[in-house]
Coordinates of C-alpha atoms in Angstrom, one line a residue:
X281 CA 41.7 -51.1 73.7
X282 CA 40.5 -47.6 74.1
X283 CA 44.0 -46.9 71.6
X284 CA 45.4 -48.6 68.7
X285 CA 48.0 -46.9 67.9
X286 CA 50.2 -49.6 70.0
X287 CA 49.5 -52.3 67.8
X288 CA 47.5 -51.0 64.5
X289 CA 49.4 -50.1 61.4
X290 CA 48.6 -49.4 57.8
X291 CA 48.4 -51.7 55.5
X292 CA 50.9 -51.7 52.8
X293 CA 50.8 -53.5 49.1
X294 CA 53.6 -55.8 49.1
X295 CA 53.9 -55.3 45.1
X296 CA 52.4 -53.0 42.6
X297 CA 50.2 -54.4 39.8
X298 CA 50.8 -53.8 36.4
X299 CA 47.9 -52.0 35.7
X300 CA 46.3 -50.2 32.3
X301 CA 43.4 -48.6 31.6
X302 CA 42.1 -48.9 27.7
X303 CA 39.3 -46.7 26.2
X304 CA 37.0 -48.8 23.6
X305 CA 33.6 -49.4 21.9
X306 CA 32.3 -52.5 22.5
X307 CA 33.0 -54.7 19.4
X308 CA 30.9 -55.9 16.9
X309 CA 29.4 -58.8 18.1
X310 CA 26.3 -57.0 19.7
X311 CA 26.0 -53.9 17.8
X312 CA 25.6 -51.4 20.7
X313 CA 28.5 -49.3 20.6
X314 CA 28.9 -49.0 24.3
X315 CA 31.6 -46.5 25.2
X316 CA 34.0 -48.6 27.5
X317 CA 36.4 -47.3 30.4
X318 CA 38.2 -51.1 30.5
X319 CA 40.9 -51.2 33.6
X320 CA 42.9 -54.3 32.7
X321 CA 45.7 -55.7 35.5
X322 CA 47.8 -58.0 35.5
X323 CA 47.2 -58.8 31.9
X324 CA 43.7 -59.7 33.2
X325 CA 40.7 -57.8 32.1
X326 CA 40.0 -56.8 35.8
X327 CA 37.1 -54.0 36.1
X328 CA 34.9 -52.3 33.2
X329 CA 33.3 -48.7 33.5
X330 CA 31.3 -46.5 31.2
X331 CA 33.8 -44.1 29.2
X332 CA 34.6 -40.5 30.6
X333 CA 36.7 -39.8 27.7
X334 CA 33.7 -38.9 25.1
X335 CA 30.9 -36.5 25.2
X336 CA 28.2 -37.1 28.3
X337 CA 25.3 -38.5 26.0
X338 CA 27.6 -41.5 25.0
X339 CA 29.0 -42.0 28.8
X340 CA 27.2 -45.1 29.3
X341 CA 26.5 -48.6 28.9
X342 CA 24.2 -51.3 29.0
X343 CA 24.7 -54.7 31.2
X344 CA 26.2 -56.8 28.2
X345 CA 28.6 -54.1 27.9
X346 CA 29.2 -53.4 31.7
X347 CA 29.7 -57.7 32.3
X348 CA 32.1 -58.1 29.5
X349 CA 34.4 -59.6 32.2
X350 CA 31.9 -62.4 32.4
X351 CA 31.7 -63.6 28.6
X352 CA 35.8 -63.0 28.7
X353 CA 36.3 -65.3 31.3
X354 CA 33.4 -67.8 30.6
X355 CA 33.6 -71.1 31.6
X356 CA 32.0 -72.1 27.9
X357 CA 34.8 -70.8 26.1
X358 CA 36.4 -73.6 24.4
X359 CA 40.1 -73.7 25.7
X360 CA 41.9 -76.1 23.1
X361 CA 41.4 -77.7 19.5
X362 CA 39.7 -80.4 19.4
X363 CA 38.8 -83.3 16.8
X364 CA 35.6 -85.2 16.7
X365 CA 35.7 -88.9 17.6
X366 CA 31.9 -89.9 17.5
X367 CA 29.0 -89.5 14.9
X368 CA 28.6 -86.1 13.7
X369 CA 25.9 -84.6 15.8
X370 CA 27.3 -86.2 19.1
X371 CA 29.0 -83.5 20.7
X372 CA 32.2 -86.4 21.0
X373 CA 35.1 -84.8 21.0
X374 CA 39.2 -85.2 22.1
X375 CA 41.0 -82.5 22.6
X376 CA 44.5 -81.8 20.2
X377 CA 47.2 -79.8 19.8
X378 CA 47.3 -77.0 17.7
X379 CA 49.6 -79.1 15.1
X380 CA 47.7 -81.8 15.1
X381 CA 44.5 -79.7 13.9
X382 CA 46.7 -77.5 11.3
X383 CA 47.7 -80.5 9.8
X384 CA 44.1 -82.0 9.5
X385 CA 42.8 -78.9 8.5
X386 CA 45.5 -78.7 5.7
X387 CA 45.0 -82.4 4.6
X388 CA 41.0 -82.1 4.4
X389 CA 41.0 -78.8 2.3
X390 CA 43.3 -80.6 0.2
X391 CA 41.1 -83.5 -0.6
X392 CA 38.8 -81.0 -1.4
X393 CA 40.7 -78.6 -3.7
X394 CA 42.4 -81.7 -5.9
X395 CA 38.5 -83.6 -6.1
X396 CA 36.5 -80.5 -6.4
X397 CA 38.3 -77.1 -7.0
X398 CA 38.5 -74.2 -4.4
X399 CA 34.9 -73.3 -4.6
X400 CA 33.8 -76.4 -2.8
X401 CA 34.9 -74.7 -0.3
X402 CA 32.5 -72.1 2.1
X403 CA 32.8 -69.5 4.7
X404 CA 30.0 -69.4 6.7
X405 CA 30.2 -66.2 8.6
X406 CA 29.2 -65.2 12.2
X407 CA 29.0 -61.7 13.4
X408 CA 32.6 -62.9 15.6
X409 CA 34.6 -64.0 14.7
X410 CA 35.1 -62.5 11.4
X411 CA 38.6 -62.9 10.2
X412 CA 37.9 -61.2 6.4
X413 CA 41.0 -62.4 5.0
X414 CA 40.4 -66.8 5.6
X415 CA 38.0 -66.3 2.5
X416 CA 40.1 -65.2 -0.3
X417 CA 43.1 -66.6 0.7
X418 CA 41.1 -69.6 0.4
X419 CA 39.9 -69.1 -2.7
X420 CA 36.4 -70.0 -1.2
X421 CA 32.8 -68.8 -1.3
X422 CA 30.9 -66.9 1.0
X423 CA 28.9 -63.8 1.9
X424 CA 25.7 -65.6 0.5
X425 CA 23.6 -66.2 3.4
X426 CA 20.4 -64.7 3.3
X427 CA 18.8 -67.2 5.9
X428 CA 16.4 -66.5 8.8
X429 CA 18.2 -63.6 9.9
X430 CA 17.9 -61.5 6.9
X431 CA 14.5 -61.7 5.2
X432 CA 13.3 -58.2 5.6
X433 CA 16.4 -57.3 4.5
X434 CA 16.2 -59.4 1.3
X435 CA 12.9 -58.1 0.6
X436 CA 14.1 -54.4 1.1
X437 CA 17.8 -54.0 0.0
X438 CA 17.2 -55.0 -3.7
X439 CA 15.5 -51.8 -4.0
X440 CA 18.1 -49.7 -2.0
X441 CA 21.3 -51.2 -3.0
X442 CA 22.1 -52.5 0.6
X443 CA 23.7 -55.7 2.0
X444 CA 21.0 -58.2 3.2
X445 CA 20.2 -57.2 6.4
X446 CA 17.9 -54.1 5.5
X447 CA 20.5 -51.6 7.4
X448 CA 19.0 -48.1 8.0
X449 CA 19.9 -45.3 5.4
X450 CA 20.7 -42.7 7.9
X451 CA 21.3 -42.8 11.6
X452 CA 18.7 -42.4 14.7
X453 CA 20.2 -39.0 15.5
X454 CA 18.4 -37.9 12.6
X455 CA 14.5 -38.8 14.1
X456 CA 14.9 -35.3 15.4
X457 CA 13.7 -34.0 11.6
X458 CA 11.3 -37.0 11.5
X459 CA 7.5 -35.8 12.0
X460 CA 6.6 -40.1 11.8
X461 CA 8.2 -42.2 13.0
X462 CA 7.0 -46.4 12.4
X463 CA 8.5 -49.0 14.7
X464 CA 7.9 -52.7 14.0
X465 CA 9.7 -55.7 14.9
X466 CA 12.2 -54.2 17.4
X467 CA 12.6 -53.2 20.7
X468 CA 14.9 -50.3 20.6
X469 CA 15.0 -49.0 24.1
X470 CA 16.5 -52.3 25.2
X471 CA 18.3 -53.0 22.3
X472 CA 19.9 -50.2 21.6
X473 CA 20.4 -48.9 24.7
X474 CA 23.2 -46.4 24.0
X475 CA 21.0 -44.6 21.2
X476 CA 18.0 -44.3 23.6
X477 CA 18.5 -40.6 23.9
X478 CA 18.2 -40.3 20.1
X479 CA 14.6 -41.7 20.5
X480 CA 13.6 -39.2 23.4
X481 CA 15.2 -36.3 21.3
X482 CA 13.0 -37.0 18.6
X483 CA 9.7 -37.5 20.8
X484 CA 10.6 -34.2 22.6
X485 CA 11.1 -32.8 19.1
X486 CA 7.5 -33.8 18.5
X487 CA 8.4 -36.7 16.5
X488 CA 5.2 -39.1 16.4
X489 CA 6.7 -42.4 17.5
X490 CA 4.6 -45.5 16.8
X491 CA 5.3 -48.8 17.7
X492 CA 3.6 -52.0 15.9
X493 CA 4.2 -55.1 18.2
X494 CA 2.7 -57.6 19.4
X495 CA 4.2 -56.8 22.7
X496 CA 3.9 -54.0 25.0
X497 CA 7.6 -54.0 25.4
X498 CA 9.6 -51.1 26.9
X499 CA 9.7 -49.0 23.4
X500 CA 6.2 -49.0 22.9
X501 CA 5.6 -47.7 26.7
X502 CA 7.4 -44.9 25.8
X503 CA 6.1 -44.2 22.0
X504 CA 3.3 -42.2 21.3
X505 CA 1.3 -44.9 20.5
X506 CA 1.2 -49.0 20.6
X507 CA -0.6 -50.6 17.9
X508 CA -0.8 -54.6 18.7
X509 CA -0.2 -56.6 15.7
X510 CA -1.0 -60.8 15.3
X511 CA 2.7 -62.2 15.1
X512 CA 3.9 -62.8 11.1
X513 CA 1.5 -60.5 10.1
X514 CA 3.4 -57.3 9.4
X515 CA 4.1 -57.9 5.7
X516 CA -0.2 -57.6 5.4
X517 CA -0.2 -54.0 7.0
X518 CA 2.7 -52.8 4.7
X519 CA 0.8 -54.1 1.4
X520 CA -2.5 -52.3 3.1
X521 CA -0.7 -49.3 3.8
X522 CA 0.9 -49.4 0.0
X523 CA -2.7 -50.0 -1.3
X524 CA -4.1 -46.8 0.7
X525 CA -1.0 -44.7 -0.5
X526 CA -2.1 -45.4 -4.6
X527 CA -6.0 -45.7 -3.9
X528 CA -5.8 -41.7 -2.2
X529 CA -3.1 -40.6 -4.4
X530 CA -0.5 -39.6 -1.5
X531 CA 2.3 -40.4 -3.7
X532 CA 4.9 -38.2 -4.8
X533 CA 4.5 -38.5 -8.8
X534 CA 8.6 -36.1 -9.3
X535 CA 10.6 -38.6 -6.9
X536 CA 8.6 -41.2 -8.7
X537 CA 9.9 -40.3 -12.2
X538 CA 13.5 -39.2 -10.8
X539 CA 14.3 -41.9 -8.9
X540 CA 12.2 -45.0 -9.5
X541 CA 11.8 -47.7 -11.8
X542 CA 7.7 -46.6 -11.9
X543 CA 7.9 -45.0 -15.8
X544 CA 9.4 -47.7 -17.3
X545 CA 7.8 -49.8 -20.0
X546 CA 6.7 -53.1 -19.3
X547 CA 5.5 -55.4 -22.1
X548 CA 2.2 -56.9 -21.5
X549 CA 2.6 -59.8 -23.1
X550 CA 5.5 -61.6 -21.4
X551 CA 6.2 -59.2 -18.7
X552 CA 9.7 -58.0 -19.7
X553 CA 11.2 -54.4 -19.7
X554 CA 12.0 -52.7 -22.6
X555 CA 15.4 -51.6 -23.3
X556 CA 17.3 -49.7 -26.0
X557 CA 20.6 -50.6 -25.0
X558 CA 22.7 -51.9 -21.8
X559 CA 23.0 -49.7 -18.8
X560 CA 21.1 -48.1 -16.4
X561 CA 19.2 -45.2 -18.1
X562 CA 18.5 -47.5 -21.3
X563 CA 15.4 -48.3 -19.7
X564 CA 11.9 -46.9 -22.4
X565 CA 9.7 -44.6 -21.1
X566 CA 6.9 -43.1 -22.8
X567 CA 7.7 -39.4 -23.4
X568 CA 5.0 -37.4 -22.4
X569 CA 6.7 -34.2 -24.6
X570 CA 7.2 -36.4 -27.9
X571 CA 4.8 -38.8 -27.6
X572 CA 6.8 -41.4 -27.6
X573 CA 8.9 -44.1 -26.6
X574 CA 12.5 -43.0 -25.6
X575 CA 15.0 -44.0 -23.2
X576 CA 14.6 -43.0 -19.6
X577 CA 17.8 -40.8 -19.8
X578 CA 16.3 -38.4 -22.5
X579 CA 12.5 -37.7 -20.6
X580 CA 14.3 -38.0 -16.9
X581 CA 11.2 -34.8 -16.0
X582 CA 8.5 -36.0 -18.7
X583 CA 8.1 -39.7 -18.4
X584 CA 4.5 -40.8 -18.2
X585 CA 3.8 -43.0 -14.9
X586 CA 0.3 -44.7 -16.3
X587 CA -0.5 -45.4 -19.3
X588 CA -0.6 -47.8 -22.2
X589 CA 1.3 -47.7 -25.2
X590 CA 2.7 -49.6 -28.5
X591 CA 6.1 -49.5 -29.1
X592 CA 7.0 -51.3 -32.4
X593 CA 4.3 -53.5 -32.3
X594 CA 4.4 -54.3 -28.9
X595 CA 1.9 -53.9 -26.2
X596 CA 2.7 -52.0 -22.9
X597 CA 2.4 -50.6 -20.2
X598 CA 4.4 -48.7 -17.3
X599 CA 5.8 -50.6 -13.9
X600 CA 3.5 -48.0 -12.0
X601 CA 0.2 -49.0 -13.4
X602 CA 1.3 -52.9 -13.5
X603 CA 1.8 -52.1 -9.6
X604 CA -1.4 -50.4 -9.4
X605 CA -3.4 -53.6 -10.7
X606 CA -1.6 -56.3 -8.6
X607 CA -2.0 -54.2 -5.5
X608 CA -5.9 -54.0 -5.8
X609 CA -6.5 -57.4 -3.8
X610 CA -4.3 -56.0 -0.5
X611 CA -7.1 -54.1 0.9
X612 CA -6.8 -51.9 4.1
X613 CA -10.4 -54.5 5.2
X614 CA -8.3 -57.9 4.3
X615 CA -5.4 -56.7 6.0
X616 CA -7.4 -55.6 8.8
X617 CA -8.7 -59.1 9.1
X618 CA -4.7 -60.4 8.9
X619 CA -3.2 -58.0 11.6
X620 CA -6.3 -57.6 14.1
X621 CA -5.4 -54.0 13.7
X622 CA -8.7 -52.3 12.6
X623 CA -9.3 -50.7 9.1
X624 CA -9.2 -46.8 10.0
X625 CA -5.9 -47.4 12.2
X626 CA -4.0 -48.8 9.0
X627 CA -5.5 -46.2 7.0
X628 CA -4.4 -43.4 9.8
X629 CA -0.5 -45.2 9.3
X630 CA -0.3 -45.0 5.8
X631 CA -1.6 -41.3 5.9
X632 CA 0.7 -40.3 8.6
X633 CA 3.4 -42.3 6.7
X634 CA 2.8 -40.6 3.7
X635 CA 1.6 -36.9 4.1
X636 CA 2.9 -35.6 7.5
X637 CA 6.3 -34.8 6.7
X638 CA 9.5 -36.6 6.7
X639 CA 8.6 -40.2 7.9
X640 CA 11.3 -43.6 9.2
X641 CA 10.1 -47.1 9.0
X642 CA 12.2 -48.9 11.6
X643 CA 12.1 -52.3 11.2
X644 CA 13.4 -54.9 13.7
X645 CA 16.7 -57.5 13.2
X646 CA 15.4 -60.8 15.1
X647 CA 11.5 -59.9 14.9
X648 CA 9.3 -60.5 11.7
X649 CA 12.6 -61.9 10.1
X650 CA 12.0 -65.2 12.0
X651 CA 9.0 -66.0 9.7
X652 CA 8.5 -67.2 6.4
X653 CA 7.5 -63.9 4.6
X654 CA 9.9 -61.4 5.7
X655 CA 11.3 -60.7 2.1
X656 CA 7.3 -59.8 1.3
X657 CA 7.7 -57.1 4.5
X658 CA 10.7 -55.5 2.7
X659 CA 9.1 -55.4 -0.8
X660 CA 6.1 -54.0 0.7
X661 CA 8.2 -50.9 2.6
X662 CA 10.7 -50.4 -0.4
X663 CA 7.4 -49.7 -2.4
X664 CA 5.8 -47.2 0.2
X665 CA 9.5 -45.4 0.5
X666 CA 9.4 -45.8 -3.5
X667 CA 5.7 -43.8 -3.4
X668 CA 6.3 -41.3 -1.0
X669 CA 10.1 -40.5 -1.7
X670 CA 11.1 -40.8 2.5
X671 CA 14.4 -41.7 1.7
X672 CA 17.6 -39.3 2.0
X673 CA 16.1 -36.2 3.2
X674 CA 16.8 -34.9 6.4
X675 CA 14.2 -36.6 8.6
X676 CA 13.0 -39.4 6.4
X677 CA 15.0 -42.7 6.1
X678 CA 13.7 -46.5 6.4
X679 CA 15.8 -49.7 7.7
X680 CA 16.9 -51.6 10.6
X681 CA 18.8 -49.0 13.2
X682 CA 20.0 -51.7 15.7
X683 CA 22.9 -50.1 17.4
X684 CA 22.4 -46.8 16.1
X685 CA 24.5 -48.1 12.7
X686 CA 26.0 -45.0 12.1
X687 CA 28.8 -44.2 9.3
X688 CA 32.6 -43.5 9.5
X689 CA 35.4 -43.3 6.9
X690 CA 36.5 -46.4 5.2
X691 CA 40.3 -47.0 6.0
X692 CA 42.9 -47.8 3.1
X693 CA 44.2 -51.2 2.6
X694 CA 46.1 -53.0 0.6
X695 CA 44.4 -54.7 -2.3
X696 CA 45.4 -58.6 -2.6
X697 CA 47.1 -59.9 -5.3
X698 CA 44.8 -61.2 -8.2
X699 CA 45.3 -65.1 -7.5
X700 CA 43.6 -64.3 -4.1
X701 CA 40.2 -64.1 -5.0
X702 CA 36.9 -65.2 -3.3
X703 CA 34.5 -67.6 -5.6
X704 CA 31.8 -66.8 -6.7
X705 CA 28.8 -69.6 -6.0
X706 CA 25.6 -68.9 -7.7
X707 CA 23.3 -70.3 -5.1
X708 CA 21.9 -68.6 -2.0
X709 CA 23.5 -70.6 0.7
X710 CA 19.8 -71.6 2.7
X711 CA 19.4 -73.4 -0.2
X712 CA 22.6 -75.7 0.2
X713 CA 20.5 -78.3 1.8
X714 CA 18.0 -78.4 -0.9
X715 CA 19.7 -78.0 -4.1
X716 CA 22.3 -79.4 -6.0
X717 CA 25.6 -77.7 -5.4
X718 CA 29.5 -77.8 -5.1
X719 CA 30.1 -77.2 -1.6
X720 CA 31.6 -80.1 0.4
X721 CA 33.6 -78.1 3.0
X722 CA 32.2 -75.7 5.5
X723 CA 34.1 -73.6 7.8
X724 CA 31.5 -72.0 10.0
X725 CA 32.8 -68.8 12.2
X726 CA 30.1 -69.1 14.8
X727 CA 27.3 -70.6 15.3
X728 CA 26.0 -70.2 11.5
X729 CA 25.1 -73.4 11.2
X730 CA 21.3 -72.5 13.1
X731 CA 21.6 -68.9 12.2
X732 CA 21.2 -69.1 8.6
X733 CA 20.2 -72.5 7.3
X734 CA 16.4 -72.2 9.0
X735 CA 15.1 -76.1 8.9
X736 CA 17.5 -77.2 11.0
X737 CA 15.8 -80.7 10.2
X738 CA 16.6 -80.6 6.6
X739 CA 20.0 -78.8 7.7
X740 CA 21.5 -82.2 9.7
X741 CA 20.8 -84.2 7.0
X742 CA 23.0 -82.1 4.7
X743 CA 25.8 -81.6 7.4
X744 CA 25.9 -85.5 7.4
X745 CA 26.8 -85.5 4.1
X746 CA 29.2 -83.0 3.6
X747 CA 33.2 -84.1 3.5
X748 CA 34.6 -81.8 6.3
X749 CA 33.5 -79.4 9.1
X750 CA 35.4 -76.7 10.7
X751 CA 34.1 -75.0 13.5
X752 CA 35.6 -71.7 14.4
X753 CA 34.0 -70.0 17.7
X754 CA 34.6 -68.6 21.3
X755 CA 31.7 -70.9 23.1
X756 CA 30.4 -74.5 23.2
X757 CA 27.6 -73.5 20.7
X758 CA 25.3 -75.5 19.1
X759 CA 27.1 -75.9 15.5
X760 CA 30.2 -77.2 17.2
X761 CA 28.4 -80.4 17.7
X762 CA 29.0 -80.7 13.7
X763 CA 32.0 -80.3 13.4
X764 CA 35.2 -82.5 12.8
X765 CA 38.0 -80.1 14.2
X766 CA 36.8 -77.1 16.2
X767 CA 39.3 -74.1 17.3
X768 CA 38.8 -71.7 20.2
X769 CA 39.4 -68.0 19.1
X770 CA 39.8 -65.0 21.0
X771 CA 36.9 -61.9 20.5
X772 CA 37.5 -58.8 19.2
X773 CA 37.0 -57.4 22.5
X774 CA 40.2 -59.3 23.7
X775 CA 42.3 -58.6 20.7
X776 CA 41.4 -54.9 21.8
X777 CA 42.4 -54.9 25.2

């Protein structure tokens, strides 16, 4: 045996695979934008790698990205239709062919549209599957779900024209030209793993990076500084901070007039705003040239921000002064006494925040929104970007950065045709439960059903009663146990590759 050559040859592949490799981000679902080298074979997804096709910064991935083979080939994913057979709420279920759940789907949305018009219909809408057309082919509702997943966002975007989830107004390549940078509710090192160099660029950059969390997590290890903060309380330290900002004057009076609602006139006696007209600039403002009341468009430079005033008989005063008053009871001490972060460290924020240069409020997606006051957070942090004017300058932004975000161009499409049109439902859909409303159908596209209806106690009770379920989703999730047909759907990651 000192030779093999007598009796050792090389192996030899019998047949050659059918083999492809495919370059893509990762897909929606997670929001991380890895940069994936996918080698599929064989029609099966067989092997993914961090992308070599893209500059070196984005050549990596994190472990969800890295074991998409895993959730591809889960063995949750649901595999056929099926129908429900016991109580809702069960988890009893047969499975059905395809036909068989078109045709019950078809029926029930009929039942609906003849007793109660296409708008008792709704969408509830997952992050995947998204399928943007089911809506208005439908003629249904969606797209108002603020629920537990949102409430910063509802607090903030009103302010900043956004969508309901608080999304950031610039991306986190920009903390380079940030001088503070305020980090609360997230933990952006894990993530947003494939924008983690965007946070060590900034720090070398001598960004200030502070971190407010109750946790020492793997972000505030590397920040400047860790401030701890009692859980919920985060909405306190943003009203301190605002209070701080007018109490020390650190506001910046010309982005307050140019692009604010602060100079407008309020009427003191039943709290409305005065108008001359419809539209925008038809806002009154007291004219500090003239002397007197004018619409905002005429005195854009020389509208007074405190004041009171008598405008054909009426008493008034400006937003900014109203603010000024109701602001007096959020003290930096009470606030202290909320967050268990002491009095001069708030104080130290809200200067930093306000007076060191361009300044980013991160907040988190999945951190303070799971209370009961996140829509006061996002008030409070539209008012200090409102005071201080950190808002689309290079350096100072404010919003949620989870993934990075980042822009790109919108593509053309074809517009439907008029009759295909989504309904328009005048009630916040976290309040179906509660309130009186037309919506008898749901056709949840994930596993809404816990993300956005938040008393999930008060939410069964309401699924009970409603005249058909459909349940749309990759996984045995919790909302298909409410369901009266459910459908397996591929990911976008699959549709990709």
């Amino acid at each position: 045996m000192t030779d093999a050559s007598s009796w050792l040859s090389s192996a030899s592949a019998g047949e050659t695979a059918d083999e492809k490799v495919v370059y893509t981000p990762h897909q929606f679902m997670c929001m991380g934008n890895c940069s994936l080298k996918c080698t599929v074979r064989d029609g099966r997804l067989s092997k993914v790698e961090p992308n070599d096709h893209v500059e070196k910064r984005y050549q990596r991935c994190c472990m969800k990205g890295i074991s998409e083979i895993e959730h591809v080939y889960s063995p949750d994913r649901l595999q056929a239709p099926m129908k429900r057979v016991g109580e809702r709420g069960s988890n009893e279920f047969v499975a059905i062919t395809w036909d068989e759940a078109r045709d019950i789907i078809g029926e029930e949305l009929k039942k609906a549209w003849d007793a109660y018009g296409k708008q008792s219909v709704y969408v509830s809408k997952s992050n995947e599957p998204r399928f943007e057309l089911l809506t208005p082919l439908l003629g249904a509702g969606t797209g108002v779900e603020p629920g537990i997943d949102r409430g910063v966002g509802n607090g903030l975007d009103p302010s900043m024209g956004g969508d309901g989830f608080g999304n950031a107004t610039s991306e986190s390549r920009d903390w380079v030209n940030t001088k503070t940078l305020i980090m609360t509710g997230c933990n952006y090192l894990e993530t947003s793993m494939m924008q983690a160099s965007f946070f060590f660029d900034a720090k070398e950059a001598g960004c200030d990076i502070i971190v407010v969390d109750p946790h020492f997590s793997t972000t505030a290890s590397k920040a400047c500084e860790w401030v701890p903060i009692k859980p919920g309380t985060d909405p306190a330290l943003f009203l301190a901070m605002v209070t701080y900002v007018l109490k020390n004057k650190l506001y910046d009076e010309d982005f307050m007039r140019k692009h604010t609602s602060f100079p407008f006139l309020v009427s003191a006696e039943d709290g409305t705003l005065l108008r001359a007209g419809e539209g925008e600039t038809a806002y009154m403002v007291w004219d500090a040239a003239s002397n007197t009341a004018v619409p905002y468009e005429q005195a854009v430079d020389t509208a007074v921000l405190e004041g009171e005033f008598e405008v054909n008989g009426v008493r008034c005063t400006t937003v900014f002064s109203q603010l000024k008053t109701t602001q007096e009871q959020y003290t930096t001490a009470w606030a202290a006494e909320k967050t268990g972060i002491v009095q001069e460290k708030i104080e130290e924020l809200a200067r930093k925040y306000a007076t060191s240069g361009p300044s980013v409020i991160a907040h988190g997606q999945g951190g303070s929104d799971k209370y009961s006051n996140p829509d006061v957070e996002g008030h409070a942090i539209a008012l200090l970007v409102a005071l201080t004017g950190n808002v689309g300058i290079p350096g100072g932004s404010v919003g949620q950065f989870v993934g990075g975000q980042g822009y790109s161009a919108a593509l053309a499409a074809w517009e439907l045709p008029e009759e295909f049109a989504e309904a328009e439902l005048p009630l916040r859909a976290d309040l179906f439960p509660v309130e009186e409303n037309d919506v008898h159908v749901i056709i949840s596209l994930g596993n809404t059903l816990q993300q956005y209806y938040a008393n999930m106690d008060v939410t069964k009770e309401w699924l009970k009663s409603l005249d058909f379920i459909l349940h749309v989703g990759m996984y045995y999730e919790d909302s298909v146990a409410w369901a009266d047909v459910v459908l397996p759907v591929c990911s976008k990651f699959e549709d990709t590759v």
